[in-house]
Amino acid sequence: MSTVVRLPEDAAARPFSPPFNVQKIRADFPILEEMARGHHLVYLDNAATSQKPRAVIDAIVGYYEHGNANIHRGVHYLSEKATQDFESARQAVQRFLRAKQASEIIFVRSATEAINLVAQTYGRVHLGEGDEVVISAMEHHSNIVPWQLLCEQKRARLVIAPINDAGELILHEFEHLLGARTRIVAVGHVSNALGTINPLPEIIAMAHKKHIPVLVDGAQAAPHLSIDVQALDADFYAISGHKMYGPTGIGVLYGKIALLDEMPPYQGGGDMISSVTFEKTVYNKVPHKFEAGTPDMSGAVGLHAAIDYLDGIGMDNIARYEHELLAYASEELSAISGVRLIGTARQKASVLSFIIEGIHPHDVGTILDQEGIAVRTGHHCAQPVMERFGIDATARASFALYNTREEIDALVGGIQKVKEVFA
Amino acid sequence: MADLRDLYQEVILEHSKAPRNYRELKPADHQAQGYNPLCGDRFTIYLQMDADRIRDISFQGSGCAISKASASMMTQSLKGKTRTEAHELFNNFHEVVTGQGGGRDQAELGKLAVFSGVCEFPLRVKCATLAWHTLEAALEGKQEAVSTE
């Protein structure tokens, strides 16, 4: 069970020139100054939610202090300004995802809501009895349960593409599962429990060869990787604001315009209509058709600020920095006797799930917490993944662009402490 | 600041590594399952009764050190107790782990007093009480698994 792997080359000694000054980045995040249980906070729970830079906090405050009004229907100055801010956020997301047009960007509450939206609109129309939805065995509950609900409603079947012991999708088995009854494929870009980066180009090509659209849950990818929905040829792509340094309560669904146009509305209400009588309602155009009710305007403004912040650093720089950090952490942790990494895919981002022989992850979490180190322990909303690896839970450290090697050293020290307590 | 040694006392660590009464009772007069979805702890409690008195009690399952030690020590302290006595012991235990015991004499708890450190770790109260909630369900003959959520 215990893995003791010392790679020939010590990561600490390997030359690494970071693409940015991480101390300057850290200064942008006020919360990183906090103390936790008498220690400097070491925040390694970024896959749950990321911290927010000052620019995002200021943008939200600025919106409420200078720009708040309801959008799309006022004739007055502030309403016009708020509408512009909201629509300009939509354009920022369009650029961030490299979508063809801004109307392909739909604001929702979360990546979860984005997936539910597709299941209950596209899915409701296109699935019938005996049809199939294919997902992978490493999905977050948010990319499982919406499809289960749909399948129950339609007497359709949820088909699970298996993963190997490293936590990688087994591509040829996945391809084999795509059949005449498959109506949609839904797969994560990056696994929140294992860190695996899925081979989207291959997955999407396999599905498209059989004319099956693909939804990508990109909640864990957006903060770490450069995304190009057109190059990927993704049909739907879901992201979450709060995981990419933006506020909670805002998420985005990208959809190809041709698909969005023909989909029925998700929720009914104001803003999603162009005319209403008691006999008949004419729906508004995309994207407004899917945005019933007053949206989270300050959330959109905050997300815009987060995207500007990421653009200023560069997603490729972030990916490179975090890749080094993850490599260092993987090497250091697997050198500790009794520690076993869960999820050892060749392509990984940000997430390091691990267990310590004979010690429950919940106890690991409590002891690390006493050192001011925040990790997640549990099943990470991915119970089928835990089952696949025959465990109840893991401890999970997940990294962001502001984390440092020193913080990983602190984690290693914390794990030694855990082992001392249980020695 | 809370001290880890208040939580992870030697007795607790020892019970978590070598739990007592860790087996299935066949046939059991009562049994119930308890589940803590937060951390995946999962236990089954088995009971054999002499009328109103617990003749034998055992458990199986998986969980963190606190929940496992709590289940183990609970089985030790309940053998021979009546339903009412078991219920009262749980009340005392619950007050102590949630820090509501006040001036209550912890002597009533006997060995179970080692769990008093849990009150400094509010997130772990559910771990310490999972087995006890499951016991209550078993005594009441509930069919559905008990959840701490």
mmCIF file of C-alpha atoms in Angstrom, chain A residues 37-39 360 362-367 369-371 377-379 383 392-393 417 420-423, chain B residues 1-2 4-5 7-8 13 16-17 35 37-41 62-66 121 123-124 127:
data_model
loop_
_atom_site.group_PDB
_atom_site.id
_atom_site.type_symbol
_atom_site.label_atom_id
_atom_site.label_comp_id
_atom_site.label_asym_id
_atom_site.label_seq_id
_atom_site.Cartn_x
_atom_site.Cartn_y
_atom_site.Cartn_z
ATOM 1 C CA ARG A 37 -5.303 28.461 14.502
ATOM 2 C CA GLY A 38 -2.246 30.551 15.307
ATOM 3 C CA HIS A 39 -0.410 29.780 12.058
ATOM 4 C CA HIS A 360 -8.458 8.055 8.157
ATOM 5 C CA HIS A 362 -10.735 12.976 8.408
ATOM 6 C CA ASP A 363 -8.111 12.642 11.135
ATOM 7 C CA VAL A 364 -5.466 13.836 8.678
ATOM 8 C CA GLY A 365 -7.593 16.908 7.948
ATOM 9 C CA THR A 366 -8.086 17.782 11.622
ATOM 10 C CA ILE A 367 -4.391 17.533 12.441
ATOM 11 C CA ASP A 369 -5.955 22.140 10.313
ATOM 12 C CA GLN A 370 -4.256 22.583 13.687
ATOM 13 C CA GLU A 371 -1.173 23.618 11.693
ATOM 14 C CA THR A 377 -11.107 15.472 3.254
ATOM 15 C CA GLY A 378 -13.937 13.204 2.227
ATOM 16 C CA HIS A 379 -15.331 11.884 -1.016
ATOM 17 C CA GLN A 383 -18.381 8.873 -4.402
ATOM 18 C CA ASP A 392 -14.086 5.778 1.607
ATOM 19 C CA ALA A 393 -12.338 9.098 1.305
ATOM 20 C CA LYS A 417 2.958 15.458 12.424
ATOM 21 C CA GLU A 420 3.649 11.217 14.881
ATOM 22 C CA VAL A 421 0.211 11.544 16.504
ATOM 23 C CA PHE A 422 -0.750 8.118 15.198
ATOM 24 C CA ALA A 423 2.642 6.490 15.706
ATOM 25 C CA MET B 1 -5.924 26.902 21.432
ATOM 26 C CA ALA B 2 -7.205 23.361 21.345
ATOM 27 C CA LEU B 4 -4.492 17.754 19.530
ATOM 28 C CA ARG B 5 -3.638 15.482 22.453
ATOM 29 C CA LEU B 7 -8.667 14.957 21.045
ATOM 30 C CA TYR B 8 -6.368 12.098 20.178
ATOM 31 C CA LEU B 13 -5.878 5.919 19.467
ATOM 32 C CA SER B 16 -9.187 2.963 16.974
ATOM 33 C CA LYS B 17 -6.325 0.632 16.130
ATOM 34 C CA TYR B 35 -23.683 6.827 8.007
ATOM 35 C CA PRO B 37 -21.993 11.437 4.507
ATOM 36 C CA LEU B 38 -19.530 14.199 5.322
ATOM 37 C CA CYS B 39 -16.602 11.854 5.777
ATOM 38 C CA GLY B 40 -17.972 8.514 4.656
ATOM 39 C CA ASP B 41 -17.979 6.897 8.111
ATOM 40 C CA SER B 62 -15.176 1.900 8.762
ATOM 41 C CA GLY B 63 -14.464 5.399 9.887
ATOM 42 C CA CYS B 64 -12.022 7.845 11.399
ATOM 43 C CA ALA B 65 -10.183 7.269 14.671
ATOM 44 C CA ILE B 66 -12.727 9.201 16.707
ATOM 45 C CA PHE B 121 -13.352 20.342 17.842
ATOM 46 C CA LEU B 123 -16.510 19.473 13.424
ATOM 47 C CA ARG B 124 -15.758 16.137 15.060
ATOM 48 C CA CYS B 127 -17.779 11.443 14.455
#
